[in-house]
Amino acid sequence: LTVEPPTAFARIPVVGSVEAGYWSTVMSLPEHEWSWIAVPMLDDRISPTQLFALTVRGQSMDLIYPEGTLLVCMPIHHVPRPLEDRDHVIVRHQHNGEWETTVKEYRVDEDGSKWLVPHSSKPSYQAIKLPDNDNCDNGTDNDGIAVIALVYADFRRRAAI
């Protein structure tokens, strides 16, 4: 297997954090507080203006995304294909008048049911079944739930130095 190194890097904003756990109030920073990271452009069909990053907080995805992992995300309306089983997604819903978000794995089972699945070292985090009439996978709110972004890549530290 030959892997070609990326030919270009781009700066994208880290716009806030996302809870990998229970639903949490959106933690979006004001633009003047954004930090910027350089990421390899892995696909020349994608413009860096279509990407943003979020920092993971919480433990519901800790087997894949330990706390502090940077998720490079693409807003769902820029994704050039339908969501697929096992995609990782940023999901929001409205609760008590506030928007809350989480990151989960999108799953479609054999009967077509759609789920948001955690990957956690803690069994208290359980899969969330999406409503049967749900079309939230195209960014449309349904019963207050919508997939708002696809996780395109992630970056994390592997070892403490």
Coordinates of N, CA and C in Angstrom, one line a residue:
L1 N 0.9 -1.2 0.0 CA 0.0 0.0 0.0 C 0.9 1.2 0.0
T2 N 0.7 2.1 -1.0 CA 1.4 3.3 -1.0 C 0.5 4.5 -0.7
V3 N 0.9 5.3 0.3 CA 0.1 6.4 0.7 C 0.9 7.7 0.2
E4 N 0.2 8.5 -0.5 CA 0.8 9.7 -1.0 C 0.6 10.8 0.1
P5 N 1.7 11.5 0.4 CA 1.5 12.6 1.3 C 0.7 13.7 0.8
P6 N 0.0 14.4 1.7 CA -0.8 15.5 1.2 C 0.0 16.6 0.4
T7 N -0.5 17.2 -0.6 CA 0.2 18.2 -1.4 C -0.1 19.6 -0.9
A8 N -1.1 19.7 -0.1 CA -1.5 21.1 0.4 C -2.0 21.0 1.8
F9 N -1.8 22.1 2.5 CA -2.3 22.3 3.8 C -3.2 23.6 3.8
A10 N -4.2 23.6 4.7 CA -5.0 24.8 4.7 C -5.3 25.1 6.2
R11 N -5.5 26.4 6.4 CA -5.9 26.9 7.8 C -7.4 26.9 7.9
I12 N -7.9 26.2 9.0 CA -9.3 26.3 9.3 C -9.5 26.7 10.7
P13 N -10.7 27.3 11.0 CA -10.9 27.8 12.3 C -11.4 26.7 13.3
V14 N -11.0 26.8 14.5 CA -11.5 26.0 15.6 C -12.6 26.9 16.2
V15 N -13.8 26.5 16.0 CA -14.9 27.4 16.3 C -15.6 27.2 17.7
G16 N -15.2 26.1 18.3 CA -15.8 25.8 19.6 C -15.5 24.3 20.0
S17 N -16.4 23.8 20.8 CA -16.3 22.4 21.3 C -17.6 21.7 21.1
V18 N -17.5 20.4 21.1 CA -18.7 19.5 21.0 C -18.6 18.5 22.1
E19 N -19.7 18.2 22.7 CA -19.8 17.2 23.7 C -19.9 15.8 23.1
A20 N -19.0 14.9 23.6 CA -19.0 13.5 23.2 C -19.5 12.9 24.5
G21 N -20.8 13.0 24.7 CA -21.4 12.5 25.9 C -22.9 12.8 25.8
Y22 N -23.4 13.4 26.8 CA -24.8 13.8 26.8 C -25.0 15.0 26.0
W23 N -26.2 15.3 25.5 CA -26.4 16.5 24.8 C -25.9 17.7 25.7
S24 N -25.3 18.7 25.0 CA -24.8 19.8 25.7 C -25.0 21.1 24.9
T25 N -25.2 22.1 25.7 CA -25.4 23.4 25.0 C -24.2 23.7 24.0
V26 N -24.6 24.2 22.9 CA -23.6 24.5 21.9 C -22.5 25.4 22.4
M27 N -21.3 25.0 22.3 CA -20.1 25.8 22.8 C -19.4 26.4 21.6
S28 N -20.0 27.4 21.0 CA -19.5 28.1 19.9 C -18.8 29.4 20.3
L29 N -17.6 29.6 19.9 CA -16.9 30.8 20.3 C -17.2 32.0 19.4
P30 N -17.1 33.2 20.0 CA -17.2 34.4 19.1 C -16.0 34.3 18.1
E31 N -16.3 34.8 16.9 CA -15.2 34.7 15.9 C -13.9 35.3 16.3
H32 N -13.9 36.3 17.1 CA -12.6 36.9 17.5 C -11.8 36.0 18.5
E33 N -12.5 35.0 19.0 CA -11.8 34.0 19.9 C -11.4 32.7 19.2
W34 N -11.7 32.6 17.9 CA -11.4 31.4 17.2 C -9.9 31.2 17.1
S35 N -9.4 30.0 17.2 CA -8.0 29.7 16.9 C -8.0 29.0 15.5
W36 N -6.8 28.9 15.0 CA -6.7 28.4 13.6 C -5.7 27.2 13.6
I37 N -6.0 26.2 12.9 CA -5.1 25.1 12.7 C -4.8 24.8 11.3
A38 N -3.6 24.3 11.0 CA -3.3 23.9 9.6 C -3.6 22.4 9.5
V39 N -4.4 22.0 8.5 CA -4.7 20.6 8.3 C -4.3 20.2 6.9
P40 N -4.0 18.9 6.7 CA -3.7 18.5 5.3 C -5.0 18.4 4.5
M41 N -4.9 18.8 3.3 CA -6.1 18.7 2.4 C -6.0 17.4 1.8
L42 N -6.9 16.5 2.2 CA -6.8 15.1 1.7 C -7.6 14.8 0.5
D43 N -8.4 15.8 0.0 CA -9.2 15.6 -1.2 C -9.3 17.0 -1.9
D44 N -8.8 17.0 -3.1 CA -8.7 18.3 -3.8 C -10.1 18.8 -4.3
R45 N -11.1 18.1 -4.0 CA -12.5 18.5 -4.4 C -13.1 19.4 -3.2
I46 N -12.4 19.4 -2.1 CA -12.9 20.1 -0.9 C -12.2 21.4 -0.7
S47 N -12.9 22.5 -0.6 CA -12.4 23.8 -0.3 C -12.2 23.9 1.2
P48 N -11.1 24.5 1.7 CA -10.9 24.7 3.1 C -12.0 25.6 3.7
T49 N -12.6 26.4 2.9 CA -13.7 27.3 3.4 C -14.9 26.5 3.8
Q50 N -15.0 25.2 3.4 CA -16.1 24.3 3.7 C -15.8 23.6 5.0
L51 N -14.7 23.8 5.7 CA -14.3 23.0 6.9 C -14.2 23.9 8.1
F52 N -14.5 23.3 9.3 CA -14.2 24.0 10.6 C -13.8 22.9 11.5
A53 N -13.3 23.2 12.7 CA -12.9 22.2 13.7 C -13.6 22.5 15.0
L54 N -13.8 21.4 15.7 CA -14.4 21.4 17.1 C -13.5 20.6 18.0
T55 N -13.4 21.0 19.2 CA -12.6 20.2 20.2 C -13.6 19.3 21.0
V56 N -13.3 18.0 21.1 CA -14.1 17.1 21.8 C -14.0 17.2 23.3
R57 N -15.2 17.3 24.0 CA -15.3 17.2 25.4 C -16.1 16.0 25.8
G58 N -15.8 15.3 26.8 CA -16.7 14.2 27.3 C -16.2 12.9 26.9
Q59 N -17.0 11.8 27.3 CA -16.5 10.5 27.2 C -17.4 9.5 26.4
S60 N -18.4 9.9 25.7 CA -19.3 9.0 25.0 C -18.6 8.4 23.7
M61 N -17.6 9.1 23.3 CA -16.8 8.6 22.1 C -15.4 8.4 22.4
D62 N -15.0 8.2 23.7 CA -13.6 8.2 24.1 C -12.8 7.0 23.6
L63 N -13.5 6.0 23.1 CA -12.7 4.9 22.5 C -12.2 5.3 21.1
I64 N -12.8 6.3 20.5 CA -12.3 6.8 19.2 C -11.8 8.2 19.3
Y65 N -12.4 9.0 20.1 CA -12.0 10.4 20.2 C -11.8 10.8 21.7
P66 N -10.6 10.6 22.2 CA -10.4 11.0 23.5 C -10.6 12.5 23.7
E67 N -10.9 12.9 24.9 CA -11.1 14.4 25.2 C -10.0 15.2 24.7
G68 N -10.3 16.3 24.0 CA -9.2 17.1 23.4 C -9.0 16.9 21.9
T69 N -9.5 15.8 21.4 CA -9.4 15.5 20.0 C -10.0 16.6 19.2
L70 N -9.3 17.0 18.1 CA -9.8 18.0 17.2 C -10.6 17.3 16.0
L71 N -11.8 17.6 15.8 CA -12.6 17.1 14.8 C -12.7 18.1 13.6
V72 N -12.3 17.7 12.4 CA -12.4 18.5 11.3 C -13.8 18.2 10.6
C73 N -14.6 19.2 10.5 CA -16.0 18.9 10.2 C -16.4 19.7 8.9
M74 N -17.4 19.1 8.2 CA -17.9 19.7 7.0 C -19.4 19.9 7.2
P75 N -20.0 21.1 7.1 CA -21.4 21.3 7.2 C -22.1 20.3 6.3
I76 N -23.2 19.7 6.8 CA -23.9 18.7 6.0 C -24.4 19.2 4.6
H77 N -24.7 20.4 4.5 CA -25.1 20.9 3.1 C -24.0 21.0 2.1
H78 N -22.7 20.8 2.6 CA -21.6 20.8 1.7 C -21.1 19.4 1.3
V79 N -21.6 18.4 2.1 CA -21.2 17.0 1.9 C -21.8 16.5 0.5
P80 N -21.0 16.1 -0.4 CA -21.4 15.8 -1.8 C -22.1 14.4 -1.9
R81 N -22.5 13.8 -0.8 CA -23.1 12.4 -0.9 C -24.1 12.3 0.3
P82 N -25.0 11.3 0.2 CA -25.8 11.0 1.4 C -25.0 10.5 2.6
L83 N -25.5 10.6 3.8 CA -24.8 10.0 4.9 C -24.8 8.5 4.7
E84 N -23.7 7.9 5.2 CA -23.6 6.4 5.1 C -23.4 5.8 6.5
D85 N -23.8 4.5 6.5 CA -23.7 3.8 7.8 C -22.2 3.9 8.3
R86 N -22.1 4.2 9.5 CA -20.8 4.4 10.2 C -20.1 5.7 10.0
D87 N -20.7 6.7 9.3 CA -20.2 8.0 9.3 C -20.3 8.6 10.8
H88 N -19.3 9.4 11.1 CA -19.4 10.2 12.4 C -19.9 11.5 12.1
V89 N -20.8 12.0 12.9 CA -21.6 13.2 12.7 C -21.7 14.1 13.9
I90 N -21.9 15.3 13.6 CA -22.3 16.3 14.7 C -23.8 16.5 14.6
V91 N -24.5 16.3 15.7 CA -25.9 16.3 15.7 C -26.4 17.4 16.7
R92 N -27.5 18.1 16.3 CA -28.0 19.1 17.3 C -29.5 18.8 17.5
H93 N -30.0 19.2 18.6 CA -31.4 19.2 18.9 C -31.7 20.4 19.8
Q94 N -33.0 20.7 19.8 CA -33.4 21.8 20.7 C -34.1 21.2 21.9
H95 N -33.6 21.7 23.1 CA -34.2 21.3 24.3 C -34.4 22.5 25.2
N96 N -35.6 22.7 25.7 CA -35.9 23.8 26.5 C -35.5 25.1 25.9
G97 N -35.7 25.3 24.6 CA -35.3 26.5 23.9 C -33.9 26.7 23.6
E98 N -33.0 25.8 24.0 CA -31.6 25.9 23.7 C -31.1 24.8 22.7
W99 N -30.2 25.2 21.8 CA -29.6 24.2 20.9 C -28.5 23.5 21.7
E100 N -28.5 22.1 21.6 CA -27.5 21.3 22.2 C -26.9 20.4 21.1
T101 N -25.7 20.0 21.2 CA -25.0 19.2 20.2 C -24.3 18.0 20.9
T102 N -24.0 17.0 20.0 CA -23.2 15.9 20.4 C -22.5 15.3 19.2
V103 N -21.5 14.5 19.4 CA -20.9 13.8 18.2 C -21.1 12.3 18.5
K104 N -21.6 11.6 17.4 CA -21.9 10.2 17.5 C -21.6 9.5 16.2
E105 N -21.6 8.2 16.2 CA -21.6 7.4 14.9 C -23.0 7.2 14.4
Y106 N -23.2 7.5 13.1 CA -24.5 7.3 12.5 C -24.6 5.9 12.0
R107 N -25.6 5.2 12.4 CA -25.8 3.8 12.0 C -27.1 3.6 11.4
V108 N -27.2 2.7 10.4 CA -28.4 2.3 9.8 C -28.5 0.8 9.9
D109 N -29.5 0.2 10.6 CA -29.5 -1.2 10.8 C -30.2 -1.9 9.6
E110 N -30.3 -3.2 9.6 CA -30.9 -4.0 8.5 C -32.3 -3.6 8.2
D111 N -33.1 -3.1 9.1 CA -34.5 -2.8 8.8 C -34.6 -1.3 8.4
G112 N -33.5 -0.6 8.3 CA -33.5 0.8 7.9 C -33.6 1.8 9.1
S113 N -33.7 1.3 10.3 CA -33.7 2.2 11.4 C -32.4 2.9 11.6
K114 N -32.5 4.2 12.0 CA -31.3 5.0 12.1 C -31.0 5.3 13.6
W115 N -29.7 5.2 13.9 CA -29.2 5.3 15.3 C -28.1 6.3 15.4
L116 N -27.9 6.9 16.5 CA -26.7 7.6 16.9 C -26.0 6.8 18.0
V117 N -24.8 6.3 17.7 CA -24.2 5.3 18.5 C -22.9 5.9 19.2
P118 N -22.8 5.7 20.5 CA -21.6 6.1 21.2 C -20.5 5.0 21.1
H119 N -19.3 5.3 21.3 CA -18.2 4.4 21.4 C -17.5 4.8 22.7
S120 N -17.9 4.2 23.8 CA -17.4 4.7 25.1 C -16.9 3.6 26.0
S121 N -16.0 3.9 26.8 CA -15.5 3.0 27.9 C -16.5 2.9 29.0
K122 N -17.5 3.8 29.0 CA -18.5 3.8 30.1 C -19.9 3.3 29.5
P123 N -20.4 2.2 30.0 CA -21.6 1.6 29.5 C -22.9 2.5 29.7
S124 N -22.8 3.5 30.5 CA -24.0 4.4 30.7 C -24.4 5.1 29.5
Y125 N -23.5 5.3 28.5 CA -23.8 6.0 27.3 C -24.5 4.9 26.3
Q126 N -25.7 5.2 25.9 CA -26.5 4.3 25.1 C -26.8 4.9 23.7
A127 N -27.1 4.0 22.8 CA -27.5 4.5 21.4 C -28.8 5.2 21.5
I128 N -28.9 6.2 20.6 CA -30.2 7.0 20.5 C -30.8 6.6 19.2
K129 N -32.1 6.1 19.2 CA -32.8 5.7 18.0 C -33.4 7.0 17.5
L130 N -33.2 7.2 16.2 CA -33.9 8.4 15.6 C -35.3 8.0 15.2
P131 N -36.2 9.0 15.2 CA -37.6 8.7 14.8 C -37.7 8.0 13.5
D132 N -38.7 7.1 13.3 CA -38.9 6.4 12.1 C -39.2 7.3 10.9
N133 N -39.9 8.4 11.2 CA -40.2 9.3 10.1 C -39.1 10.4 9.9
D134 N -38.0 10.1 10.4 CA -36.9 11.0 10.5 C -36.2 11.3 9.2
N135 N -36.0 12.5 8.8 CA -35.1 12.9 7.7 C -34.0 13.8 8.2
C136 N -33.6 13.6 9.4 CA -32.6 14.5 10.0 C -31.2 14.3 9.3
D137 N -31.0 13.2 8.6 CA -29.7 13.0 8.0 C -29.4 13.9 6.8
N138 N -30.4 14.7 6.4 CA -30.1 15.7 5.3 C -30.0 17.1 5.9
G139 N -29.9 17.2 7.2 CA -29.8 18.5 7.8 C -31.1 19.2 8.2
T140 N -32.2 18.4 8.0 CA -33.5 19.0 8.3 C -33.9 18.6 9.8
D141 N -34.3 19.6 10.5 CA -34.8 19.3 11.9 C -36.1 18.5 11.8
N142 N -36.1 17.4 12.6 CA -37.3 16.6 12.7 C -37.4 16.1 14.1
D143 N -38.5 16.4 14.8 CA -38.6 16.2 16.2 C -37.4 16.9 16.9
G144 N -36.9 18.0 16.4 CA -35.9 18.8 17.1 C -34.5 18.2 16.8
I145 N -34.3 17.2 16.0 CA -33.0 16.6 15.8 C -32.5 16.8 14.4
A146 N -31.2 17.2 14.2 CA -30.7 17.3 12.8 C -29.2 17.0 12.9
V147 N -28.7 16.3 11.8 CA -27.3 16.1 11.6 C -26.9 17.4 11.0
I148 N -25.9 18.1 11.6 CA -25.5 19.4 11.0 C -24.1 19.3 10.4
A149 N -23.3 18.3 10.6 CA -22.0 18.2 10.0 C -21.5 16.8 10.0
L150 N -20.6 16.5 9.0 CA -19.9 15.2 8.9 C -18.5 15.4 9.5
V151 N -18.0 14.5 10.3 CA -16.7 14.5 10.7 C -15.8 14.0 9.6
Y152 N -15.0 14.9 9.0 CA -14.2 14.6 7.8 C -12.8 14.0 8.2
A153 N -12.3 14.4 9.3 CA -11.0 14.0 9.8 C -10.8 14.3 11.3
D154 N -9.9 13.7 12.0 CA -9.6 14.0 13.4 C -8.1 14.0 13.6
F155 N -7.7 14.8 14.6 CA -6.3 14.9 15.0 C -6.3 14.9 16.5
R156 N -5.3 14.1 17.0 CA -5.2 14.0 18.5 C -3.7 13.6 18.8
R157 N -3.4 13.9 20.0 CA -2.1 13.5 20.5 C -2.1 12.0 20.9
R158 N -1.1 11.2 20.5 CA -1.1 9.8 20.8 C -0.4 9.5 22.1
A159 N 0.6 10.4 22.5 CA 1.4 10.1 23.7 C 1.8 11.4 24.3
A160 N 1.8 11.4 25.7 CA 2.3 12.5 26.4 C 3.8 12.6 26.3
I161 N 4.3 13.8 26.2 CA 5.8 14.0 26.1 C 6.3 14.8 27.3

